[in-house]
Coordinates of C-alpha atoms in Angstrom, one line a residue:
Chain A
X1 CA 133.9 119.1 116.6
X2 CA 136.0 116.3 114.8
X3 CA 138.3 117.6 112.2
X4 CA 138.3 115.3 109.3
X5 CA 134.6 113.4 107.6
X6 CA 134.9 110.3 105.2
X7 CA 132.3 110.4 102.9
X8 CA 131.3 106.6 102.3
X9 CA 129.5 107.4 99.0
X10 CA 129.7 109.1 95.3
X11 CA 128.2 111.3 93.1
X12 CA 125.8 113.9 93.6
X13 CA 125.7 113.2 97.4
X14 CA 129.7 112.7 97.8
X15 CA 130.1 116.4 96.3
X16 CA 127.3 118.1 98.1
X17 CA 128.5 116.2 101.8
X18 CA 131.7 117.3 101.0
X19 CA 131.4 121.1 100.0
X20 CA 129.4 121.4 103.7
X21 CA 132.5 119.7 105.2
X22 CA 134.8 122.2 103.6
X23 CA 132.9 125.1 104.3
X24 CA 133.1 124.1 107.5
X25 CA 136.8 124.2 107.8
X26 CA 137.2 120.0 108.4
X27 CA 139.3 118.1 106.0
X28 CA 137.0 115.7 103.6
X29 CA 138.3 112.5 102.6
X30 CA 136.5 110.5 99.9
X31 CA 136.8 106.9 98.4
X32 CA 136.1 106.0 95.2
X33 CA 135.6 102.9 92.6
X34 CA 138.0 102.7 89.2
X35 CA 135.1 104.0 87.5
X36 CA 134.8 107.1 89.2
X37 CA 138.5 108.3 89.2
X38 CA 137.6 111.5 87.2
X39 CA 134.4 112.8 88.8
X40 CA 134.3 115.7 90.6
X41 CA 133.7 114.7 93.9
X42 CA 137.0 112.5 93.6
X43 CA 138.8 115.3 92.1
X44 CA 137.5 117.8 94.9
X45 CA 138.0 115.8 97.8
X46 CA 140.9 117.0 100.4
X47 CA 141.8 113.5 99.7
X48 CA 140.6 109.9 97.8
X49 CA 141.1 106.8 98.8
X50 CA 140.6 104.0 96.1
X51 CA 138.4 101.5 97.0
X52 CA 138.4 99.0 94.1
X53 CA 136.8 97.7 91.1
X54 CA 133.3 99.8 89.9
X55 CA 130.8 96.7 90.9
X56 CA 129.1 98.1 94.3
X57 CA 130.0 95.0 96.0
X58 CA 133.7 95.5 95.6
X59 CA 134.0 98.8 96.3
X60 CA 130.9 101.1 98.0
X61 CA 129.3 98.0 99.5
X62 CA 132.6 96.9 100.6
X63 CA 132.6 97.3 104.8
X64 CA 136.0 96.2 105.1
X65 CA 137.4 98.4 102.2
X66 CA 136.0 101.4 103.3
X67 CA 137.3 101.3 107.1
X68 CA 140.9 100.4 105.9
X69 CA 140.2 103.8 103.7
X70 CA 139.3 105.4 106.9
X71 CA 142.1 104.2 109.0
X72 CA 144.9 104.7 106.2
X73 CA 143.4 108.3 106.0
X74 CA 143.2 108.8 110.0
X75 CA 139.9 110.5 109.6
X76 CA 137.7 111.1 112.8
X77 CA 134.2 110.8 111.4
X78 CA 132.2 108.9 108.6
X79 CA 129.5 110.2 106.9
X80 CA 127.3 107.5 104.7
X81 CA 125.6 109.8 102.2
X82 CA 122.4 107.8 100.9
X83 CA 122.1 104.1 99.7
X84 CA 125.4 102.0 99.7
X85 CA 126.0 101.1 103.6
X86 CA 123.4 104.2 104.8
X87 CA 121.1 101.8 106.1
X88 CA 123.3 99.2 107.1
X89 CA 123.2 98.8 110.8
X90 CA 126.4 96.5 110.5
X91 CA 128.6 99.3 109.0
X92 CA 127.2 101.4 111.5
X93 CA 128.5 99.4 114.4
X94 CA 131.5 98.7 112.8
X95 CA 131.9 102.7 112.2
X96 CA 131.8 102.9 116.1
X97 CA 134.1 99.8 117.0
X98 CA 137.1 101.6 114.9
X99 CA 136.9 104.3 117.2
X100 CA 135.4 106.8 114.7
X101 CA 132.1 109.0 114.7
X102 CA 129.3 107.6 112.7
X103 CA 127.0 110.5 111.1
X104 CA 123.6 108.7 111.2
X105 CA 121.1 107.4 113.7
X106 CA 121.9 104.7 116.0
X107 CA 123.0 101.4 114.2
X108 CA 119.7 99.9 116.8
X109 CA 117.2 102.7 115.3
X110 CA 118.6 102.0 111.4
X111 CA 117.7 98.2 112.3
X112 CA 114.6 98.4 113.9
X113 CA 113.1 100.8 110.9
X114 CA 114.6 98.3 108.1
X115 CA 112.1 95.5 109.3
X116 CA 109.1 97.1 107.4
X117 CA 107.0 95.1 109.2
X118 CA 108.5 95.5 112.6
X119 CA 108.9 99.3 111.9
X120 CA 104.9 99.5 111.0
X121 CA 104.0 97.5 114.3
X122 CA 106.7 99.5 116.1
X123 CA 105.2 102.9 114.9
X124 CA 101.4 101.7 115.1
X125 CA 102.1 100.8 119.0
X126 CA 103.3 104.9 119.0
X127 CA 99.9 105.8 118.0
X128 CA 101.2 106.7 114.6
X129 CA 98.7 105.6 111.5
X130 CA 99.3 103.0 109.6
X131 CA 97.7 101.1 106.5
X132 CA 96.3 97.9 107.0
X133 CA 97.6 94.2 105.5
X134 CA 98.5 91.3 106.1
X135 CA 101.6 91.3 108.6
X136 CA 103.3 87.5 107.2
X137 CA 102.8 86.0 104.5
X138 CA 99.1 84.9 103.4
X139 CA 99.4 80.6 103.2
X140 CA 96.7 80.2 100.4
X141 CA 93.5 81.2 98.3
X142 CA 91.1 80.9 101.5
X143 CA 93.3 82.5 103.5
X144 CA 93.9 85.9 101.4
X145 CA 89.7 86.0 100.5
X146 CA 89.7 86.4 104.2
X147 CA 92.5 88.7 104.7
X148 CA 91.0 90.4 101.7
X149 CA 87.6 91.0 103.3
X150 CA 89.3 92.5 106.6
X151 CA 91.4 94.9 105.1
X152 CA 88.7 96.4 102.7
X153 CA 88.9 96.2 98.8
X154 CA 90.4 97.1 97.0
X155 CA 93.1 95.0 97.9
X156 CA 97.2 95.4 96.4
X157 CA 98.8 91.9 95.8
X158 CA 102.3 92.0 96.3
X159 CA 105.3 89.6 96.2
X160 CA 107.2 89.7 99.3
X161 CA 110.4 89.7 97.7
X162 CA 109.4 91.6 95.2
X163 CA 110.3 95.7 94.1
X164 CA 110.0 98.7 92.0
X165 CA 106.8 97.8 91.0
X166 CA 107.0 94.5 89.9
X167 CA 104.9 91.6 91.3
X168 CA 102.0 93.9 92.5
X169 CA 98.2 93.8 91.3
X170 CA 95.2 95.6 92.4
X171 CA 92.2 93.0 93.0
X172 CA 88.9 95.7 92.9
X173 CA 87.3 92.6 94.5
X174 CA 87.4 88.9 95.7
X175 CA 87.0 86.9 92.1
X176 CA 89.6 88.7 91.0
X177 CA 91.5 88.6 94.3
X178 CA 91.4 84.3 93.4
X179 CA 92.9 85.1 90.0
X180 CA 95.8 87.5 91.0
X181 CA 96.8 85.9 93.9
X182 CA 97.7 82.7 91.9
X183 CA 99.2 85.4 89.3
X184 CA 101.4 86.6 91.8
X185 CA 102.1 83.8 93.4
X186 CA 102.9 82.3 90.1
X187 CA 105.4 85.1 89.1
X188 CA 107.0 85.6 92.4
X189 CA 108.2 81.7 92.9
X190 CA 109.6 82.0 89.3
X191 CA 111.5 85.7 89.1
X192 CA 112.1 85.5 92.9
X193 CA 112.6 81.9 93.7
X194 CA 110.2 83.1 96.7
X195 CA 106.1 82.7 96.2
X196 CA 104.9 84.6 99.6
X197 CA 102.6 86.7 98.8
X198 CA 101.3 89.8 100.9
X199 CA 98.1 91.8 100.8
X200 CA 97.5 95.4 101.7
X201 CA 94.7 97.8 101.1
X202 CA 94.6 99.7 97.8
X203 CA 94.4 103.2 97.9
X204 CA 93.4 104.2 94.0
X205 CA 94.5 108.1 94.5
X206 CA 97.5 108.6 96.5
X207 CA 99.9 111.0 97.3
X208 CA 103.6 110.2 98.5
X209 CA 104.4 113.0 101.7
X210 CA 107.2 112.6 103.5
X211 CA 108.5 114.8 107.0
X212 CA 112.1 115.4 107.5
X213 CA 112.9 115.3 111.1
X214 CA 115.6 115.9 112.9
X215 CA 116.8 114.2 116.2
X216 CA 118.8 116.8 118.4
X217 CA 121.3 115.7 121.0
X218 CA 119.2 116.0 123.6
X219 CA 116.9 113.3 122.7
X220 CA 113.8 116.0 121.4
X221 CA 112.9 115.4 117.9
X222 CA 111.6 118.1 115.3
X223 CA 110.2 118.1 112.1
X224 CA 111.6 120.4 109.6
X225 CA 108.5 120.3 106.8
X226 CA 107.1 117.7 104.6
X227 CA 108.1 117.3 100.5
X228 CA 105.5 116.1 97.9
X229 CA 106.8 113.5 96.2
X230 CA 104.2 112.1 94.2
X231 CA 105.5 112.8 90.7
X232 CA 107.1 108.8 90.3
X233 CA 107.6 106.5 87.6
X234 CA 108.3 103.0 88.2
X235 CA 107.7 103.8 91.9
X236 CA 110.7 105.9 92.2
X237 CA 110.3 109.5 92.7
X238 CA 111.1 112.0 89.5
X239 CA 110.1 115.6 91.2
X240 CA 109.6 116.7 94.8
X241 CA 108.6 119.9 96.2
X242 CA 107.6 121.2 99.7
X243 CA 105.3 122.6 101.2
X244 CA 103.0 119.7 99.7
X245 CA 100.1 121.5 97.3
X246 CA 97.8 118.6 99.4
X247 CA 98.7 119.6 103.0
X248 CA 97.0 122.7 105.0
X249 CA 97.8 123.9 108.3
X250 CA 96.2 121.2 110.6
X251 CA 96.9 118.2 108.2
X252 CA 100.7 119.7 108.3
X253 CA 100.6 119.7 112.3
X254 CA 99.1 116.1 112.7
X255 CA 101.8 114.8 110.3
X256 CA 104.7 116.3 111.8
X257 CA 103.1 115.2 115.3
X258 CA 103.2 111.3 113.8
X259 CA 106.5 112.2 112.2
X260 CA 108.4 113.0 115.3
X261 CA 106.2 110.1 117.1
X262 CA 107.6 107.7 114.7
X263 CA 111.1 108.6 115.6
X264 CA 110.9 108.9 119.1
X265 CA 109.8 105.5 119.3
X266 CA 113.0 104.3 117.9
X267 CA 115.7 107.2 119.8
X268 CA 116.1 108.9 117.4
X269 CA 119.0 111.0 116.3
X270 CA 120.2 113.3 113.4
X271 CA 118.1 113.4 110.1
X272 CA 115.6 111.0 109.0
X273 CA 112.3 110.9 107.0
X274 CA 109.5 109.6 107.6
X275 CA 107.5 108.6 104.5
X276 CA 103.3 108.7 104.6
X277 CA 101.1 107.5 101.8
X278 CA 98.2 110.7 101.9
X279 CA 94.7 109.3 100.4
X280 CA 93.4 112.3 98.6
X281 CA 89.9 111.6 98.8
X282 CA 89.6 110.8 102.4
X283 CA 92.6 113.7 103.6
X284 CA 94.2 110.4 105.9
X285 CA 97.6 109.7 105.7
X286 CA 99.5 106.1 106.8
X287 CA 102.7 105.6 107.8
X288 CA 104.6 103.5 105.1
X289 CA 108.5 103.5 106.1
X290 CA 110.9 105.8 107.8
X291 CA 114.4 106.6 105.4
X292 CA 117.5 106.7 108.4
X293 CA 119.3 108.8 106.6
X294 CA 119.7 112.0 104.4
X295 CA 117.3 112.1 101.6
X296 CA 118.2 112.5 98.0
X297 CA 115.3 115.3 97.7
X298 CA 116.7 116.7 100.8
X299 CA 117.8 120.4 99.3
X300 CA 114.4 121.6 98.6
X301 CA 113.8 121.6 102.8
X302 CA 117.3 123.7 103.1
X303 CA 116.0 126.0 100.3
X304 CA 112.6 127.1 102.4
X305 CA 114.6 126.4 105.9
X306 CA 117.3 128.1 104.8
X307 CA 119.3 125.6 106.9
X308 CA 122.0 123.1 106.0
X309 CA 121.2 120.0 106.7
X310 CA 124.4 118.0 106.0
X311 CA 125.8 120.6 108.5
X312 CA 122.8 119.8 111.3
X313 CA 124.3 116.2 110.8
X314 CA 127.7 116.8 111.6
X315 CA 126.6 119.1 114.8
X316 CA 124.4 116.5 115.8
X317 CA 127.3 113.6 115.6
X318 CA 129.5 115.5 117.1
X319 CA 126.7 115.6 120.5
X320 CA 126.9 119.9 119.8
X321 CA 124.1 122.1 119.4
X322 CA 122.1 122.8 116.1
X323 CA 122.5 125.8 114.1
X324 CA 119.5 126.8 114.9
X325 CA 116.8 127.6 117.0
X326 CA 115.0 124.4 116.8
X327 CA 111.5 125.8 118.2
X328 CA 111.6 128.7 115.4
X329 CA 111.9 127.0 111.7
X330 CA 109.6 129.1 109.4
X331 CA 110.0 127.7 105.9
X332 CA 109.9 130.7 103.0
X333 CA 108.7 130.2 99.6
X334 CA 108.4 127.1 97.6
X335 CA 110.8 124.7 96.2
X336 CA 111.0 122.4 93.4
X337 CA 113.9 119.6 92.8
X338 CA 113.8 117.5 89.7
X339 CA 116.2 114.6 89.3
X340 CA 117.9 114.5 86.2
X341 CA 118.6 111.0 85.2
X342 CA 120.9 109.7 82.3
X343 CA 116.9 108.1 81.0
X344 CA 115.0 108.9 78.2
X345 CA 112.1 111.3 78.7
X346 CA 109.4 109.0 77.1
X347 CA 109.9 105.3 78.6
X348 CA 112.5 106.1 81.7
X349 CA 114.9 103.7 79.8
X350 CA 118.5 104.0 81.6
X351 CA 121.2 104.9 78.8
X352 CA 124.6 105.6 80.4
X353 CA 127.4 107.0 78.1
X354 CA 130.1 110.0 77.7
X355 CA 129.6 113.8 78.7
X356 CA 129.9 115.6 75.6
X357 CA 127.8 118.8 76.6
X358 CA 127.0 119.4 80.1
X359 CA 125.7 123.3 81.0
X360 CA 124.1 123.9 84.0
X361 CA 121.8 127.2 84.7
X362 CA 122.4 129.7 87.4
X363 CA 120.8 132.7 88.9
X364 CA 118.0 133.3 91.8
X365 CA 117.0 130.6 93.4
X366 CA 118.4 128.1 91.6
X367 CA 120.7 125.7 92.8
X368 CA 122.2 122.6 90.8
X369 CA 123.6 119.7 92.5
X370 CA 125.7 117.6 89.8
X371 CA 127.8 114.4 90.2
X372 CA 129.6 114.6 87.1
X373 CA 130.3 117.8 84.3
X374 CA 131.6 117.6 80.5
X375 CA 134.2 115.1 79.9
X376 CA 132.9 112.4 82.3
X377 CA 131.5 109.1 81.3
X378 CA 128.4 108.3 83.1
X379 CA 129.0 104.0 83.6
X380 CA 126.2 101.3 83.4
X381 CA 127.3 100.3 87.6
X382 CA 125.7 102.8 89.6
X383 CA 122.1 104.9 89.5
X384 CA 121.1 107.0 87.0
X385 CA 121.0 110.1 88.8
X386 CA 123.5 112.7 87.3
X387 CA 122.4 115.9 88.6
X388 CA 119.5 117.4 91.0
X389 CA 118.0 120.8 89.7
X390 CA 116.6 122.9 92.2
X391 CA 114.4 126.2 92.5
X392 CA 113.1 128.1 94.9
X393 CA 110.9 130.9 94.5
X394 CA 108.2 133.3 96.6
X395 CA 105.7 131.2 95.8
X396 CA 104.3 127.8 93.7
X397 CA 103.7 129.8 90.7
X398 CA 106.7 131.6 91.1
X399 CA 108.9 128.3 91.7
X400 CA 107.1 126.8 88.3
X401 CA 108.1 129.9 86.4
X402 CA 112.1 129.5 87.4
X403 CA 112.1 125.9 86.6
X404 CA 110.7 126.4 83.0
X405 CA 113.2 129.3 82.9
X406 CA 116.3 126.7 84.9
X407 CA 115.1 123.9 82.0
X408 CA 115.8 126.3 79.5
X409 CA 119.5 126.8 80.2
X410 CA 120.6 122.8 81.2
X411 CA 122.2 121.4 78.5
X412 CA 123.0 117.7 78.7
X413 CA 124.5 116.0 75.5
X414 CA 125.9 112.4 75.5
X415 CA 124.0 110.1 77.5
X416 CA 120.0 109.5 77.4
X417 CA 118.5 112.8 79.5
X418 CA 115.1 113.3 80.8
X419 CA 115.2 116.9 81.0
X420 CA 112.6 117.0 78.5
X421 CA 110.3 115.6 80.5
X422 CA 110.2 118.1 83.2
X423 CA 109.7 120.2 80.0
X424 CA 106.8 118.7 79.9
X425 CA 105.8 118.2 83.3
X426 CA 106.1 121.9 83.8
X427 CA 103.1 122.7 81.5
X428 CA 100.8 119.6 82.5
X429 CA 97.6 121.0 83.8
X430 CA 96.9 118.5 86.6
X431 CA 100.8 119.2 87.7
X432 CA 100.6 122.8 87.7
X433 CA 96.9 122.7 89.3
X434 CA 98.8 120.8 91.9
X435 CA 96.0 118.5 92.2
X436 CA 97.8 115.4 91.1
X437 CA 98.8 112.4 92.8
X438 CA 101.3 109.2 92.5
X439 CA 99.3 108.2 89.2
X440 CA 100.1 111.4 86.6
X441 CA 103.7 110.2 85.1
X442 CA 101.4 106.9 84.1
X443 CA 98.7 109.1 83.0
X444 CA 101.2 111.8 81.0
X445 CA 102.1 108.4 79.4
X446 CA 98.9 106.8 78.5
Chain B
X1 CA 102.3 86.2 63.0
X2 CA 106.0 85.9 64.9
X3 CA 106.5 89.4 67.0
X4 CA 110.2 89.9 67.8
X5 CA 110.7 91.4 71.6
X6 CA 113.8 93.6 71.4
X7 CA 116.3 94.9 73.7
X8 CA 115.3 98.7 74.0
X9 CA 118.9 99.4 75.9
X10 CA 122.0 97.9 76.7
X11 CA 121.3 95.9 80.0
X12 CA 122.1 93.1 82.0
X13 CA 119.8 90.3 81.9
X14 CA 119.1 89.5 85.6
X15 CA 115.9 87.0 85.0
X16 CA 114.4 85.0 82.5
X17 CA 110.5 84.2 83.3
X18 CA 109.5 82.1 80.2
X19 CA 110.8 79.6 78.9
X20 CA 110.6 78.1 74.8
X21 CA 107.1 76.8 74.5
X22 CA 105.5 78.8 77.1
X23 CA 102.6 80.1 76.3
X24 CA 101.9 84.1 76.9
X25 CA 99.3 86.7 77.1
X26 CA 99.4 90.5 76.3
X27 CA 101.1 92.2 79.1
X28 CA 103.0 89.1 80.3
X29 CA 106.8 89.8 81.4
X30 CA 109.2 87.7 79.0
X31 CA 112.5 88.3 81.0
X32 CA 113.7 91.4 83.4
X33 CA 117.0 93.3 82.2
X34 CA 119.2 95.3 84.7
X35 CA 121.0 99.0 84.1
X36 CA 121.6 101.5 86.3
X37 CA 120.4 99.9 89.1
X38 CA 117.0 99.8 87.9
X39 CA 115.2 96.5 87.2
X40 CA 113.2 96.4 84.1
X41 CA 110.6 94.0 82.8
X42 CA 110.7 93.2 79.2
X43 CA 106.4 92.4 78.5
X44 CA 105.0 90.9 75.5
X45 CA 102.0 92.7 73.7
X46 CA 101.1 89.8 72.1
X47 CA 99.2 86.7 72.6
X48 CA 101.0 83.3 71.6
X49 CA 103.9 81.0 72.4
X50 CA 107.3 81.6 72.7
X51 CA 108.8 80.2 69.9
X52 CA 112.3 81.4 70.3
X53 CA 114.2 83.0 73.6
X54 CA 117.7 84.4 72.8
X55 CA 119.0 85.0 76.2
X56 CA 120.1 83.8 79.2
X57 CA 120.9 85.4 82.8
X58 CA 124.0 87.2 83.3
X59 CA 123.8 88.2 79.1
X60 CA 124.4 91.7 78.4
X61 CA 121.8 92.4 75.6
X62 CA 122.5 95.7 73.2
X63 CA 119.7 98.3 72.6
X64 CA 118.0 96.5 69.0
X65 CA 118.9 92.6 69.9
X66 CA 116.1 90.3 69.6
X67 CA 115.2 88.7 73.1
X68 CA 112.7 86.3 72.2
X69 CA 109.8 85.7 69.3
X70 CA 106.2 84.8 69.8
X71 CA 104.6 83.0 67.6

């Protein structure tokens, strides 16, 4: 095993990296941007390296910054943490050319799943499902009526350059596939200075299940479980929990069979996710993108597994055995994680601004991962993610029962807060049924 | 009847979509503002012309300022 890990990130994810580093007896470095001088993860670190100025580009984006960091802090290994350079196969290489150990997948694996189109071709020649659409861009009006009639309306329109939800309609069929497609064509050459336009099938109830998987020295993969994580505004995800309300045994086994497929296909090694859109009506599930890194929602597996999986990362990097025994994972319980955002709990409306309360809960099976505490000023540059609350209990209803009792004890004063929402959330019927899928934050919000 | 569209946080203002004179429909988005990382569209939910746009890209709007007026 190396001795000493940079962690190439901040926050939440910085601080939780870092106390599995410690615990294991290596030295943790981290870097850092001006703006994050006082957070704990800076403060916690064996040592911090500033990188520079707050704007990502300057400082966690910044390749060249962050290997001088490394060198003038003669660590062995670098972890990347999520987002930032996680998925950059560049950095990854460049990781490897200094001479140091890069904790993550190969740099070829991180590239070949961040062409979502490749990757979906890649996985589909693996025999893993996939949805189907267009796979370039459709050229004009005729030519998405008969894309549309292939694929099966309903049809989603989509910008190709577009995201988090903007520059997608649903056409329910082909007159109104004519007038959205100009729509969207429209919008996307004037917000995105890029008109191509995709299409893909609709599904009108759909739930977001995702498999962690786990690539072991040797070459085997496993899969470690699945997390729901259908409960999303603005397409990103708000609550995840595992094992999925939606998945039963053999459902479970066929997923986790694709799962590993998809990362085979690609060598995979370390942790990864592979993300699945499930149609509740029909049971099916489609491949839709695989994550080469550690997932934010990645706790709620380690609270069933009862493994770490930062610490499976590091074994794996460092070409040792896992932890465990990888033919024996039985998951225990159930376990809930909601993301506490500096948002407001009716809109979603970012609103950065200084700690003045910040009281987390404790007690059985609840675990709080937090990037900043009282004092600290949460700035306009990065996410909004301040803090991950999770619960594990013996069961769903169990689970529920501590969150409500978790909410009830995290104070959060100073910036906007969504805790309220999970408030909420927790006494929604269709949540708590656990019948719901990727539409019930809309629906809560009429 | 002029509707003012207001800033509902402090935000960057990475895209304008319409411009003065344009007309607009319910639902339509007017510009997209930036915080946090997140990307958010600014929609009219009125019907009419845009009589008056107050921003540009790369502004930093506060929560309240006017963005634009239809008319």
């Amino acid at each position: 095993m190396f001795e000493s890990v940079l962690v190439a990130n901040r926050g939440e994810i910085a601080r939780r990296i870092q106390r599995t580093v410690q615990r294991m007896g290596l030295r943790s470095v981290t870097v850092y941007s001006e703006a994050d001088a006082e957070l704990p993860f800076v403060t916690e670190a064996d040592d911090a390296v500033l990188l520079g100025p707050a704007p990502p580009a300057q400082s966690y984006r910044n390749i060249d910054a962050v290997l001088e960091a490394a060198r003038r802090s003669s660590v062995d290994a670098v972890h990347p943490g999520y987002g930032f350079l996680a998925e950059d196969p560049t950095f990854a290489r460049r990781v490897v050319e200094a001479g140091l150990v890069w904790i993550g997948p190969p740099a070829d694996a991180i590239e070949q799943m961040g062409d979502k189109i490749r990757a979906r071709n890649l996985v589909a020649a693996a025999g893993v499902p996939v949805s189907r659409g267009t796979e370039s861009p459709v050229a004009d009006v005729a030519a998405a009526l008969v894309a549309g009639r292939e694929i099966g309306f309903p049809v989603m329109v989509k910008a190709s350059a577009g995201g988090g939800g903007m520059g997608m309609a649903v056409a329910a069929d082909e007159p109104a596939l004519e007038a959205e497609y100009e729509r969207v064509r429209a919008f996307a050459q004037r917000t995105f200075g890029d008109p191509a336009v995709l299409l893909e099938r609709f599904f009108p109830r759909v739930r977001h299940v995702e498999v962690q998987v786990l690539g072991l020295p040797d070459g085997r993969v496993v899969a470690l479980g699945e997390r729901d994580c259908s409960v999303q505004r603005r397409n990103q995800k708000l609550v995840e929990e595992t094992p999925s309300p939606a998945v039963g045994a053999q459902l479970r086994a066929q997923m986790f069979r694709a799962a590993v497929d998809a990362a085979a296909a690609v060598g995979y090694r370390g942790a990864g996710t592979v993300e699945c859109l499930l149609d509740t009506q029909s049971g099916q599930f489609v491949f839709l993108e695989m994550n080469t890194r550690l997932q934010v929602e990645h706790p709620i597996t380690e609270m069933v597994t009862g493994l770490d999986l930062v610490e499976q990362q590091l074994l794996v990097a460092a070409g040792e055995a896992v932890s465990f025994d990888p033919d024996r994972v039985i998951p225990h319980g159930h376990a809930i994680e909601m993301r506490v955002n500096a948002e407001d709990p009716r809109r979603f409306f970012p609103g950065p601004g200084a700690i003045a309360v910040w009281e987390e809960p404790s007690g059985p099976g609840i675990r709080v991962d937090a990037g900043y505490r009282a004092g600290n000023v949460v700035t306009p540059h990065y996410d909004s993610l301040m803090a991950k609350l999770v619960v594990h209990g013996a069961d769903r209803a169990e689970a529920l029962e501590r969150a409500r009792g978790a909410l009830a004890g995290f104070r959060v004063e100073g910036p906007r807060c969504n805790l309220p929402f999970f408030t909420e959330l927790l006494d929604h019927a269709e949540f708590v049924s656990g019948d719901y899928d990727t539409g019930l934050v809309a629906r809560m919000r009429g | 009847m002029a509707q003012e569209i207001r800033a509902e946080m402090v935000a960057n203002v990475w895209k304008v979509v319409v411009t003065e004179g344009d007309t607009v429909a319910d639902g339509d988005t007017l510009v997209i503002l930036e915080s946090m990382k997140m990307e958010i569209p600014v929609v009219t939910e009125v019907s009419g012309t845009v009589s008056a746009l107050h921003v540009a890209e790369g502004d930093v709007v506060q929560e309240g300022d006017v963005i634009a007026v239809i008319g």
